[in-house]
mmCIF file of C-alpha atoms in Angstrom:
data_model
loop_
_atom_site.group_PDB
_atom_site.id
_atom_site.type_symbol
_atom_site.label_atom_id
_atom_site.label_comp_id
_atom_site.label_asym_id
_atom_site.label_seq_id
_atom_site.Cartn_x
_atom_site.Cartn_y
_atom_site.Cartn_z
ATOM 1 C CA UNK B 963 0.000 0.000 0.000
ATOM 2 C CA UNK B 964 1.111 3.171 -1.174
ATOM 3 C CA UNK B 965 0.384 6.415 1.062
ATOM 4 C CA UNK B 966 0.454 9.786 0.201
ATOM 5 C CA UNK B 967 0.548 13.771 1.518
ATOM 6 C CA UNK B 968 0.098 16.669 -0.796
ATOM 7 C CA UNK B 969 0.612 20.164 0.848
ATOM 8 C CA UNK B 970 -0.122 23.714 -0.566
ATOM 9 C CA UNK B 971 0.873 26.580 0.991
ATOM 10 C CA UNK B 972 2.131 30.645 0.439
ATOM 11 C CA UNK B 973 4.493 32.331 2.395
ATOM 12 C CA UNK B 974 4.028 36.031 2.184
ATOM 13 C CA UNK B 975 7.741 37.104 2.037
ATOM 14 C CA UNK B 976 10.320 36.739 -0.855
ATOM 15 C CA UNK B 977 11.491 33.118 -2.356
ATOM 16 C CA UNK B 978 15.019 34.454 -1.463
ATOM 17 C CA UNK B 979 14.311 34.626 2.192
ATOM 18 C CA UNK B 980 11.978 31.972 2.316
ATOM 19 C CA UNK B 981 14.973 29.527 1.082
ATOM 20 C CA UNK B 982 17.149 30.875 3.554
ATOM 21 C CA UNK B 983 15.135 30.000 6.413
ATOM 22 C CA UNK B 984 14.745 26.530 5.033
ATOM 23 C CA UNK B 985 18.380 25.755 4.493
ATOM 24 C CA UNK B 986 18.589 27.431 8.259
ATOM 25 C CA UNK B 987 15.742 26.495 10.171
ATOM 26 C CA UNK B 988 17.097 23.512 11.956
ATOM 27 C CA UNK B 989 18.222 22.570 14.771
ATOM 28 C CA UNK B 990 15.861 24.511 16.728
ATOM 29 C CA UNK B 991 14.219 24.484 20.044
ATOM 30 C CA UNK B 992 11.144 24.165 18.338
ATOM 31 C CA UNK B 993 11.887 20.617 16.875
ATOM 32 C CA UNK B 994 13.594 18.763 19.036
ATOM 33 C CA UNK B 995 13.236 15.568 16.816
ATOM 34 C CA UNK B 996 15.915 16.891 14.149
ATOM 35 C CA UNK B 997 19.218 17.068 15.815
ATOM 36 C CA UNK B 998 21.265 18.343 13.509
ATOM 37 C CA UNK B 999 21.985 18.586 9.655
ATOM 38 C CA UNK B 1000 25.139 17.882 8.063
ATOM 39 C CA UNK B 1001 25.950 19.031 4.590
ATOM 40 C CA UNK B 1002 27.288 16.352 2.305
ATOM 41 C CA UNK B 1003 28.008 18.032 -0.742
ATOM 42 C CA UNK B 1004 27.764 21.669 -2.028
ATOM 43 C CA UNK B 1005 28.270 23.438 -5.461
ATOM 44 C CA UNK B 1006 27.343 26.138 -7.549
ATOM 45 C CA UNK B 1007 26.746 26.284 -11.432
ATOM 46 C CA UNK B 1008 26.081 29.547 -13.539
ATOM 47 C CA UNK B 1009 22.402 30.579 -11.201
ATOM 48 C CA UNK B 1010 22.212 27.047 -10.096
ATOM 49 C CA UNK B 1011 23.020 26.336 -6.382
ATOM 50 C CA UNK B 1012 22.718 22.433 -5.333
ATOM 51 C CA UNK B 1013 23.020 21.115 -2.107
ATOM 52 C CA UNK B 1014 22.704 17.572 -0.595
ATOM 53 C CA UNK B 1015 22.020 17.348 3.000
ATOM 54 C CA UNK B 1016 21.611 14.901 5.753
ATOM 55 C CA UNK B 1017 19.290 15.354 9.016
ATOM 56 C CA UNK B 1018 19.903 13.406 12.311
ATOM 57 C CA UNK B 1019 16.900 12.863 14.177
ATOM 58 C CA UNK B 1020 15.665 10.903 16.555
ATOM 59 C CA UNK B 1021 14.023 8.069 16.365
ATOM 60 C CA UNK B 1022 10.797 8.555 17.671
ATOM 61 C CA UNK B 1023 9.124 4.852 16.290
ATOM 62 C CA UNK B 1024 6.725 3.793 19.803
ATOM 63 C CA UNK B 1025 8.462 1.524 22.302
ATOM 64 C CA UNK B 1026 6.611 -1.516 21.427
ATOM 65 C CA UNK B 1027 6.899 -1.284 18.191
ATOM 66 C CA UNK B 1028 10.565 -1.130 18.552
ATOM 67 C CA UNK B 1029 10.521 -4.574 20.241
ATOM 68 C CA UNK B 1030 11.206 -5.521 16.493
ATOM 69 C CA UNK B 1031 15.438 -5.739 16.125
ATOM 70 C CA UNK B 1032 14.941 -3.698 12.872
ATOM 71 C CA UNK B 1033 13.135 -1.072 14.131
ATOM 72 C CA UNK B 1034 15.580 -0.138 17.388
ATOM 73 C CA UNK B 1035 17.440 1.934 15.589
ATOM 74 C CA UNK B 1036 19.206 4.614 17.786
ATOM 75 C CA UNK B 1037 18.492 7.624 15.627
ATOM 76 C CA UNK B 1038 16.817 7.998 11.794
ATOM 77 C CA UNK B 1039 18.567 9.778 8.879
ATOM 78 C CA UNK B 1040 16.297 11.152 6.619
ATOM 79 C CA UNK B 1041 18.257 12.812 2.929
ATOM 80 C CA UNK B 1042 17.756 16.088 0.955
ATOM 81 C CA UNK B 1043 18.962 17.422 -2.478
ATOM 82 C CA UNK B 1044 18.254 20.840 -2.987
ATOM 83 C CA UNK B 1045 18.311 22.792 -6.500
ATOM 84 C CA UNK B 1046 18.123 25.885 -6.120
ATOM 85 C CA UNK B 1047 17.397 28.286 -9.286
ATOM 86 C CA UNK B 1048 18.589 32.223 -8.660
ATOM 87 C CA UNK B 1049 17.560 33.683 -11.963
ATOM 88 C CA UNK B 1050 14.601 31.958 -12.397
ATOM 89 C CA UNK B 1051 13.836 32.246 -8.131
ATOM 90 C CA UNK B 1052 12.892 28.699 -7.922
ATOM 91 C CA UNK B 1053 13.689 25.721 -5.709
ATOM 92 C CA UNK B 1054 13.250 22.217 -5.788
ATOM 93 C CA UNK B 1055 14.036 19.612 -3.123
ATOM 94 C CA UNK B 1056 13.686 16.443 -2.926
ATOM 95 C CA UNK B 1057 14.031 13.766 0.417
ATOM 96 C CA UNK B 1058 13.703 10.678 1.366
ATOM 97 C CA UNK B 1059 15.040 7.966 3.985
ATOM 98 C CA UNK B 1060 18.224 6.873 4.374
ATOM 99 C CA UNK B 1061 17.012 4.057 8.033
ATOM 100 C CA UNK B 1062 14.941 1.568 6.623
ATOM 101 C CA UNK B 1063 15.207 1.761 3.103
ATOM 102 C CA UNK B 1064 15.315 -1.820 2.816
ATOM 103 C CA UNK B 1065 11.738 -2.204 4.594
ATOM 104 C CA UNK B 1066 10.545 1.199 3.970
ATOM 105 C CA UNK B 1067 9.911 4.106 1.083
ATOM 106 C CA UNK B 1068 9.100 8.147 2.165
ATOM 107 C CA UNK B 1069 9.363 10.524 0.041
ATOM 108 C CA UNK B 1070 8.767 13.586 -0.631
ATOM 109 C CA UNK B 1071 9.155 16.455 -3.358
ATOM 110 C CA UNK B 1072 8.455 20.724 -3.056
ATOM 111 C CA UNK B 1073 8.610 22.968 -5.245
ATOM 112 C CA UNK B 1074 8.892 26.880 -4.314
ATOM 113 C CA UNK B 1075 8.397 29.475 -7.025
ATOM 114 C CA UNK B 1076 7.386 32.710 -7.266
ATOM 115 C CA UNK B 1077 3.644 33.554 -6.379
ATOM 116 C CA UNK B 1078 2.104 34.512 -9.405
ATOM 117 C CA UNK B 1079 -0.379 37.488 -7.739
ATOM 118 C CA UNK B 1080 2.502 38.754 -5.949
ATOM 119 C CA UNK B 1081 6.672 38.205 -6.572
ATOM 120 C CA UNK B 1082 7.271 39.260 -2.944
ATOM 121 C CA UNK B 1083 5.746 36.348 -1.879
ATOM 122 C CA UNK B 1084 6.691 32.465 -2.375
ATOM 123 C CA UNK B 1085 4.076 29.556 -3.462
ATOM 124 C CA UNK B 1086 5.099 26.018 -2.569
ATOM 125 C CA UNK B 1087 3.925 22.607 -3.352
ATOM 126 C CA UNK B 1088 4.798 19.424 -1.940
ATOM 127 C CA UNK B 1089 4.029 15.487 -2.222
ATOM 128 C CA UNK B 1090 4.855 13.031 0.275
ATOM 129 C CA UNK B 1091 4.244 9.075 -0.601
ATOM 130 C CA UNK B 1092 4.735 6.027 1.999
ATOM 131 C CA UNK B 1093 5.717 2.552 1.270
ATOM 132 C CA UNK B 1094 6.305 -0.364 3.549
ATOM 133 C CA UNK B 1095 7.614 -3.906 1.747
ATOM 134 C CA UNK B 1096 6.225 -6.458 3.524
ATOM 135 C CA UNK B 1097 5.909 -7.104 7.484
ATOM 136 C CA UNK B 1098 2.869 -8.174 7.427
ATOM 137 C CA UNK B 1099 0.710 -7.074 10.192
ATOM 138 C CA UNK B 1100 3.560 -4.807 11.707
ATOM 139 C CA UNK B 1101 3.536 -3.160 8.202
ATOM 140 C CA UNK B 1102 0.049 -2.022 7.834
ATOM 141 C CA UNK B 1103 0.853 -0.527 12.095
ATOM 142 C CA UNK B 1104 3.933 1.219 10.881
ATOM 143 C CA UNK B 1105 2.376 2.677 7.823
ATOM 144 C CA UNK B 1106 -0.626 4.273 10.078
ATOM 145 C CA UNK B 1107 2.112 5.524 12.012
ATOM 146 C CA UNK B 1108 4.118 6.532 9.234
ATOM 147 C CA UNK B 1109 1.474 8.872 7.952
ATOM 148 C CA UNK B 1110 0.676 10.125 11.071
ATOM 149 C CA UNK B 1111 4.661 11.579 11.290
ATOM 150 C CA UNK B 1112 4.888 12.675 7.917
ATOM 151 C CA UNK B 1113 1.505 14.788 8.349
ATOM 152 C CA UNK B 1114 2.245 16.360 11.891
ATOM 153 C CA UNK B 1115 6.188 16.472 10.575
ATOM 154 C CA UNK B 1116 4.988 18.813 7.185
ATOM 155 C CA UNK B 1117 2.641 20.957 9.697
ATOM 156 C CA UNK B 1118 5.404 21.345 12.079
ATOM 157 C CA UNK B 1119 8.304 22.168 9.324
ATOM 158 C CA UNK B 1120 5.592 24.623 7.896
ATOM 159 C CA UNK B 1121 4.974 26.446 11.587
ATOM 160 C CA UNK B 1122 8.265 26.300 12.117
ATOM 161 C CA UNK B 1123 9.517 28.298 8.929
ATOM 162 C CA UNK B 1124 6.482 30.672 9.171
ATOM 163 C CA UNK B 1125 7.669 31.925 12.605
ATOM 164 C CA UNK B 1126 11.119 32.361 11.872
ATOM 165 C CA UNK B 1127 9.914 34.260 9.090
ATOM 166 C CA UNK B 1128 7.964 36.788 10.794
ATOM 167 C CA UNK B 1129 10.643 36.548 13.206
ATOM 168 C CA UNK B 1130 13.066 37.931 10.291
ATOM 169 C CA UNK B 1131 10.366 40.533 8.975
ATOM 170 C CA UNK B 1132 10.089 41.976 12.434
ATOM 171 C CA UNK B 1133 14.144 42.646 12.993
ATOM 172 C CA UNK B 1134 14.332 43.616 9.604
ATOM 173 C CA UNK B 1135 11.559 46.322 10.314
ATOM 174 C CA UNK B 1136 13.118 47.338 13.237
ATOM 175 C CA UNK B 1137 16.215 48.113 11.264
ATOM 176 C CA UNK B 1138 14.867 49.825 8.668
ATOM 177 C CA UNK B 1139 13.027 52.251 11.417
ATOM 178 C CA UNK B 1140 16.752 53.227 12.271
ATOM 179 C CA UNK B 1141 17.828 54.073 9.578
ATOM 180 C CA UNK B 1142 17.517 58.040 8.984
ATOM 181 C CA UNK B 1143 19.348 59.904 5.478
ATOM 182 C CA UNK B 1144 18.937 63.465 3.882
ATOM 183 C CA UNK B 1145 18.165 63.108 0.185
ATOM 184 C CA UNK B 1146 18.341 66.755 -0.262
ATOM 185 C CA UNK B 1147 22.112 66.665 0.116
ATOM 186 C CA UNK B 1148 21.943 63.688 -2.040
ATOM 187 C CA UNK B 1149 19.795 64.137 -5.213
ATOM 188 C CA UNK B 1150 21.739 61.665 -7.257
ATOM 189 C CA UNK B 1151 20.305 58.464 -4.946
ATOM 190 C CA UNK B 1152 17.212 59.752 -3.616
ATOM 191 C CA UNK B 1153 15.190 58.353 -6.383
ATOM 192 C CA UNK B 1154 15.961 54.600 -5.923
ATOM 193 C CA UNK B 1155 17.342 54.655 -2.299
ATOM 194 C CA UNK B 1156 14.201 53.167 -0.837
ATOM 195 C CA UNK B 1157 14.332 50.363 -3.115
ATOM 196 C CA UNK B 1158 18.120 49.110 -2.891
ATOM 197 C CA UNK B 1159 18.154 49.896 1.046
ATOM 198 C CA UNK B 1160 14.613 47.681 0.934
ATOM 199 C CA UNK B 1161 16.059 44.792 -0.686
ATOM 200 C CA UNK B 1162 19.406 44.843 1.242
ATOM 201 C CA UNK B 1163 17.179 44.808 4.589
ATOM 202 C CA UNK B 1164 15.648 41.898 3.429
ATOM 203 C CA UNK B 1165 18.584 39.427 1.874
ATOM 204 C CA UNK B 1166 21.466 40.514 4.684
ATOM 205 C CA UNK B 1167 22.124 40.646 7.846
ATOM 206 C CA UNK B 1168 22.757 44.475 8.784
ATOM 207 C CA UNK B 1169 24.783 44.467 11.757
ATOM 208 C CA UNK B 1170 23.875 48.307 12.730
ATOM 209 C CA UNK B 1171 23.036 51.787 10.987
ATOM 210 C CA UNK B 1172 25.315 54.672 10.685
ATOM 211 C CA UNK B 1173 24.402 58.190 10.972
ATOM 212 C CA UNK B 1174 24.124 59.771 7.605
ATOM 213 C CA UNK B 1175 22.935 62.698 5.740
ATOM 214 C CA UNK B 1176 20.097 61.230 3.318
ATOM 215 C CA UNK B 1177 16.548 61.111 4.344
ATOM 216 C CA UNK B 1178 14.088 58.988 2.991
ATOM 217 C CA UNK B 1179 10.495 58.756 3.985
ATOM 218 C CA UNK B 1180 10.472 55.837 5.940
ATOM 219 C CA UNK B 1181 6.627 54.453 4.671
ATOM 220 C CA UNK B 1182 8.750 53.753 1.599
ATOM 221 C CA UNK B 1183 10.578 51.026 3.404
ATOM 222 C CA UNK B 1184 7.101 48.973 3.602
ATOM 223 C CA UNK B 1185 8.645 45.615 3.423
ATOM 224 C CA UNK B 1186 5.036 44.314 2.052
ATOM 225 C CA UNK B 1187 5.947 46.306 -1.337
ATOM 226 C CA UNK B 1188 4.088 45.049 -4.728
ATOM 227 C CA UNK B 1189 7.304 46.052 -6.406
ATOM 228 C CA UNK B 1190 9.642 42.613 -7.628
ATOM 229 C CA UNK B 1191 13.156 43.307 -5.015
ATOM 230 C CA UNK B 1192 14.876 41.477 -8.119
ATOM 231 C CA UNK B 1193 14.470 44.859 -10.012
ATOM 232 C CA UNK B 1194 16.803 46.438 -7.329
ATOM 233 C CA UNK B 1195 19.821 44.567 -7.868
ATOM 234 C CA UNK B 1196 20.412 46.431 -11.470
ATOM 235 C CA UNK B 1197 20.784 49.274 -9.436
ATOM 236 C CA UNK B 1198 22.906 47.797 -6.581
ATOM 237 C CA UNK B 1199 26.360 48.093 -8.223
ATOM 238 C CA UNK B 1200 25.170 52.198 -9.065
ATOM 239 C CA UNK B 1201 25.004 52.446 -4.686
ATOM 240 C CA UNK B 1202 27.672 50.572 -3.745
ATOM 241 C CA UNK B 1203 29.589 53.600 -2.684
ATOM 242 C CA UNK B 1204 26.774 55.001 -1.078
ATOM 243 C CA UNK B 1205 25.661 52.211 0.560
ATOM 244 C CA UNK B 1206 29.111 51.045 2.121
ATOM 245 C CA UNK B 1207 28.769 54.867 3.789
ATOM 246 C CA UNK B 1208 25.531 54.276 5.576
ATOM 247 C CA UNK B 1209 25.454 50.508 6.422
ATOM 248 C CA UNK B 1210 27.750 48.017 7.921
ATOM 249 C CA UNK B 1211 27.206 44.358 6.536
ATOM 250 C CA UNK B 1212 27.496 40.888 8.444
#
Protein backbone atom coordinates (compact mmCIF):
# COMPACT_ATOMS: atom_id res chain seq x y z
CA UNK A 1 0.00 0.00 0.00
CA UNK A 2 1.11 3.17 -1.17
CA UNK A 3 0.38 6.42 1.06
CA UNK A 4 0.45 9.79 0.20
CA UNK A 5 0.55 13.77 1.52
CA UNK A 6 0.10 16.67 -0.80
CA UNK A 7 0.61 20.16 0.85
CA UNK A 8 -0.12 23.71 -0.57
CA UNK A 9 0.87 26.58 0.99
CA UNK A 10 2.13 30.65 0.44
CA UNK A 11 4.49 32.33 2.39
CA UNK A 12 4.03 36.03 2.18
CA UNK A 13 7.74 37.10 2.04
CA UNK A 14 10.32 36.74 -0.86
CA UNK A 15 11.49 33.12 -2.36
CA UNK A 16 15.02 34.45 -1.46
CA UNK A 17 14.31 34.63 2.19
CA UNK A 18 11.98 31.97 2.32
CA UNK A 19 14.97 29.53 1.08
CA UNK A 20 17.15 30.88 3.55
CA UNK A 21 15.14 30.00 6.41
CA UNK A 22 14.75 26.53 5.03
CA UNK A 23 18.38 25.75 4.49
CA UNK A 24 18.59 27.43 8.26
CA UNK A 25 15.74 26.49 10.17
CA UNK A 26 17.10 23.51 11.96
CA UNK A 27 18.22 22.57 14.77
CA UNK A 28 15.86 24.51 16.73
CA UNK A 29 14.22 24.48 20.04
CA UNK A 30 11.14 24.16 18.34
CA UNK A 31 11.89 20.62 16.87
CA UNK A 32 13.59 18.76 19.04
CA UNK A 33 13.24 15.57 16.82
CA UNK A 34 15.92 16.89 14.15
CA UNK A 35 19.22 17.07 15.82
CA UNK A 36 21.27 18.34 13.51
CA UNK A 37 21.98 18.59 9.66
CA UNK A 38 25.14 17.88 8.06
CA UNK A 39 25.95 19.03 4.59
CA UNK A 40 27.29 16.35 2.30
CA UNK A 41 28.01 18.03 -0.74
CA UNK A 42 27.76 21.67 -2.03
CA UNK A 43 28.27 23.44 -5.46
CA UNK A 44 27.34 26.14 -7.55
CA UNK A 45 26.75 26.28 -11.43
CA UNK A 46 26.08 29.55 -13.54
CA UNK A 47 22.40 30.58 -11.20
CA UNK A 48 22.21 27.05 -10.10
CA UNK A 49 23.02 26.34 -6.38
CA UNK A 50 22.72 22.43 -5.33
CA UNK A 51 23.02 21.12 -2.11
CA UNK A 52 22.70 17.57 -0.60
CA UNK A 53 22.02 17.35 3.00
CA UNK A 54 21.61 14.90 5.75
CA UNK A 55 19.29 15.35 9.02
CA UNK A 56 19.90 13.41 12.31
CA UNK A 57 16.90 12.86 14.18
CA UNK A 58 15.66 10.90 16.56
CA UNK A 59 14.02 8.07 16.37
CA UNK A 60 10.80 8.56 17.67
CA UNK A 61 9.12 4.85 16.29
CA UNK A 62 6.73 3.79 19.80
CA UNK A 63 8.46 1.52 22.30
CA UNK A 64 6.61 -1.52 21.43
CA UNK A 65 6.90 -1.28 18.19
CA UNK A 66 10.57 -1.13 18.55
CA UNK A 67 10.52 -4.57 20.24
CA UNK A 68 11.21 -5.52 16.49
CA UNK A 69 15.44 -5.74 16.12
CA UNK A 70 14.94 -3.70 12.87
CA UNK A 71 13.14 -1.07 14.13
CA UNK A 72 15.58 -0.14 17.39
CA UNK A 73 17.44 1.93 15.59
CA UNK A 74 19.21 4.61 17.79
CA UNK A 75 18.49 7.62 15.63
CA UNK A 76 16.82 8.00 11.79
CA UNK A 77 18.57 9.78 8.88
CA UNK A 78 16.30 11.15 6.62
CA UNK A 79 18.26 12.81 2.93
CA UNK A 80 17.76 16.09 0.96
CA UNK A 81 18.96 17.42 -2.48
CA UNK A 82 18.25 20.84 -2.99
CA UNK A 83 18.31 22.79 -6.50
CA UNK A 84 18.12 25.88 -6.12
CA UNK A 85 17.40 28.29 -9.29
CA UNK A 86 18.59 32.22 -8.66
CA UNK A 87 17.56 33.68 -11.96
CA UNK A 88 14.60 31.96 -12.40
CA UNK A 89 13.84 32.25 -8.13
CA UNK A 90 12.89 28.70 -7.92
CA UNK A 91 13.69 25.72 -5.71
CA UNK A 92 13.25 22.22 -5.79
CA UNK A 93 14.04 19.61 -3.12
CA UNK A 94 13.69 16.44 -2.93
CA UNK A 95 14.03 13.77 0.42
CA UNK A 96 13.70 10.68 1.37
CA UNK A 97 15.04 7.97 3.98
CA UNK A 98 18.22 6.87 4.37
CA UNK A 99 17.01 4.06 8.03
CA UNK A 100 14.94 1.57 6.62
CA UNK A 101 15.21 1.76 3.10
CA UNK A 102 15.31 -1.82 2.82
CA UNK A 103 11.74 -2.20 4.59
CA UNK A 104 10.55 1.20 3.97
CA UNK A 105 9.91 4.11 1.08
CA UNK A 106 9.10 8.15 2.17
CA UNK A 107 9.36 10.52 0.04
CA UNK A 108 8.77 13.59 -0.63
CA UNK A 109 9.15 16.46 -3.36
CA UNK A 110 8.46 20.72 -3.06
CA UNK A 111 8.61 22.97 -5.24
CA UNK A 112 8.89 26.88 -4.31
CA UNK A 113 8.40 29.47 -7.02
CA UNK A 114 7.39 32.71 -7.27
CA UNK A 115 3.64 33.55 -6.38
CA UNK A 116 2.10 34.51 -9.41
CA UNK A 117 -0.38 37.49 -7.74
CA UNK A 118 2.50 38.75 -5.95
CA UNK A 119 6.67 38.21 -6.57
CA UNK A 120 7.27 39.26 -2.94
CA UNK A 121 5.75 36.35 -1.88
CA UNK A 122 6.69 32.46 -2.38
CA UNK A 123 4.08 29.56 -3.46
CA UNK A 124 5.10 26.02 -2.57
CA UNK A 125 3.92 22.61 -3.35
CA UNK A 126 4.80 19.42 -1.94
CA UNK A 127 4.03 15.49 -2.22
CA UNK A 128 4.86 13.03 0.27
CA UNK A 129 4.24 9.08 -0.60
CA UNK A 130 4.74 6.03 2.00
CA UNK A 131 5.72 2.55 1.27
CA UNK A 132 6.30 -0.36 3.55
CA UNK A 133 7.61 -3.91 1.75
CA UNK A 134 6.22 -6.46 3.52
CA UNK A 135 5.91 -7.10 7.48
CA UNK A 136 2.87 -8.17 7.43
CA UNK A 137 0.71 -7.07 10.19
CA UNK A 138 3.56 -4.81 11.71
CA UNK A 139 3.54 -3.16 8.20
CA UNK A 140 0.05 -2.02 7.83
CA UNK A 141 0.85 -0.53 12.10
CA UNK A 142 3.93 1.22 10.88
CA UNK A 143 2.38 2.68 7.82
CA UNK A 144 -0.63 4.27 10.08
CA UNK A 145 2.11 5.52 12.01
CA UNK A 146 4.12 6.53 9.23
CA UNK A 147 1.47 8.87 7.95
CA UNK A 148 0.68 10.12 11.07
CA UNK A 149 4.66 11.58 11.29
CA UNK A 150 4.89 12.68 7.92
CA UNK A 151 1.50 14.79 8.35
CA UNK A 152 2.25 16.36 11.89
CA UNK A 153 6.19 16.47 10.57
CA UNK A 154 4.99 18.81 7.18
CA UNK A 155 2.64 20.96 9.70
CA UNK A 156 5.40 21.35 12.08
CA UNK A 157 8.30 22.17 9.32
CA UNK A 158 5.59 24.62 7.90
CA UNK A 159 4.97 26.45 11.59
CA UNK A 160 8.26 26.30 12.12
CA UNK A 161 9.52 28.30 8.93
CA UNK A 162 6.48 30.67 9.17
CA UNK A 163 7.67 31.93 12.61
CA UNK A 164 11.12 32.36 11.87
CA UNK A 165 9.91 34.26 9.09
CA UNK A 166 7.96 36.79 10.79
CA UNK A 167 10.64 36.55 13.21
CA UNK A 168 13.07 37.93 10.29
CA UNK A 169 10.37 40.53 8.98
CA UNK A 170 10.09 41.98 12.43
CA UNK A 171 14.14 42.65 12.99
CA UNK A 172 14.33 43.62 9.60
CA UNK A 173 11.56 46.32 10.31
CA UNK A 174 13.12 47.34 13.24
CA UNK A 175 16.22 48.11 11.26
CA UNK A 176 14.87 49.83 8.67
CA UNK A 177 13.03 52.25 11.42
CA UNK A 178 16.75 53.23 12.27
CA UNK A 179 17.83 54.07 9.58
CA UNK A 180 17.52 58.04 8.98
CA UNK A 181 19.35 59.90 5.48
CA UNK A 182 18.94 63.47 3.88
CA UNK A 183 18.16 63.11 0.18
CA UNK A 184 18.34 66.76 -0.26
CA UNK A 185 22.11 66.66 0.12
CA UNK A 186 21.94 63.69 -2.04
CA UNK A 187 19.79 64.14 -5.21
CA UNK A 188 21.74 61.66 -7.26
CA UNK A 189 20.31 58.46 -4.95
CA UNK A 190 17.21 59.75 -3.62
CA UNK A 191 15.19 58.35 -6.38
CA UNK A 192 15.96 54.60 -5.92
CA UNK A 193 17.34 54.65 -2.30
CA UNK A 194 14.20 53.17 -0.84
CA UNK A 195 14.33 50.36 -3.11
CA UNK A 196 18.12 49.11 -2.89
CA UNK A 197 18.15 49.90 1.05
CA UNK A 198 14.61 47.68 0.93
CA UNK A 199 16.06 44.79 -0.69
CA UNK A 200 19.41 44.84 1.24
CA UNK A 201 17.18 44.81 4.59
CA UNK A 202 15.65 41.90 3.43
CA UNK A 203 18.58 39.43 1.87
CA UNK A 204 21.47 40.51 4.68
CA UNK A 205 22.12 40.65 7.85
CA UNK A 206 22.76 44.48 8.78
CA UNK A 207 24.78 44.47 11.76
CA UNK A 208 23.87 48.31 12.73
CA UNK A 209 23.04 51.79 10.99
CA UNK A 210 25.32 54.67 10.68
CA UNK A 211 24.40 58.19 10.97
CA UNK A 212 24.12 59.77 7.61
CA UNK A 213 22.93 62.70 5.74
CA UNK A 214 20.10 61.23 3.32
CA UNK A 215 16.55 61.11 4.34
CA UNK A 216 14.09 58.99 2.99
CA UNK A 217 10.49 58.76 3.99
CA UNK A 218 10.47 55.84 5.94
CA UNK A 219 6.63 54.45 4.67
CA UNK A 220 8.75 53.75 1.60
CA UNK A 221 10.58 51.03 3.40
CA UNK A 222 7.10 48.97 3.60
CA UNK A 223 8.65 45.62 3.42
CA UNK A 224 5.04 44.31 2.05
CA UNK A 225 5.95 46.31 -1.34
CA UNK A 226 4.09 45.05 -4.73
CA UNK A 227 7.30 46.05 -6.41
CA UNK A 228 9.64 42.61 -7.63
CA UNK A 229 13.16 43.31 -5.01
CA UNK A 230 14.88 41.48 -8.12
CA UNK A 231 14.47 44.86 -10.01
CA UNK A 232 16.80 46.44 -7.33
CA UNK A 233 19.82 44.57 -7.87
CA UNK A 234 20.41 46.43 -11.47
CA UNK A 235 20.78 49.27 -9.44
CA UNK A 236 22.91 47.80 -6.58
CA UNK A 237 26.36 48.09 -8.22
CA UNK A 238 25.17 52.20 -9.06
CA UNK A 239 25.00 52.45 -4.69
CA UNK A 240 27.67 50.57 -3.74
CA UNK A 241 29.59 53.60 -2.68
CA UNK A 242 26.77 55.00 -1.08
CA UNK A 243 25.66 52.21 0.56
CA UNK A 244 29.11 51.05 2.12
CA UNK A 245 28.77 54.87 3.79
CA UNK A 246 25.53 54.28 5.58
CA UNK A 247 25.45 50.51 6.42
CA UNK A 248 27.75 48.02 7.92
CA UNK A 249 27.21 44.36 6.54
CA UNK A 250 27.50 40.89 8.44
Amino acid sequence: MVLFVDVHHVFKHPIELVAQTHFNKYPTKREPFVERIDTLEQFKEGDLEYRKRVAICTNVVPSFMRKLAILNEPQILLQEEAWQHLKSRKLRLKSCNLTWAKYASMSEQATFREHHSNPDWTIMEQVGSIKINGLGFLGTLIEQFAQSFLNSGVQRGLDIMDEILVEKAEQLQSKTDSVEVAHEDQPHVCHDTPNILKYIFKNYNVKRAKKCNVTVDRQLFDINSQEPLSKTLLNLQKFSEFLTQCLVIE
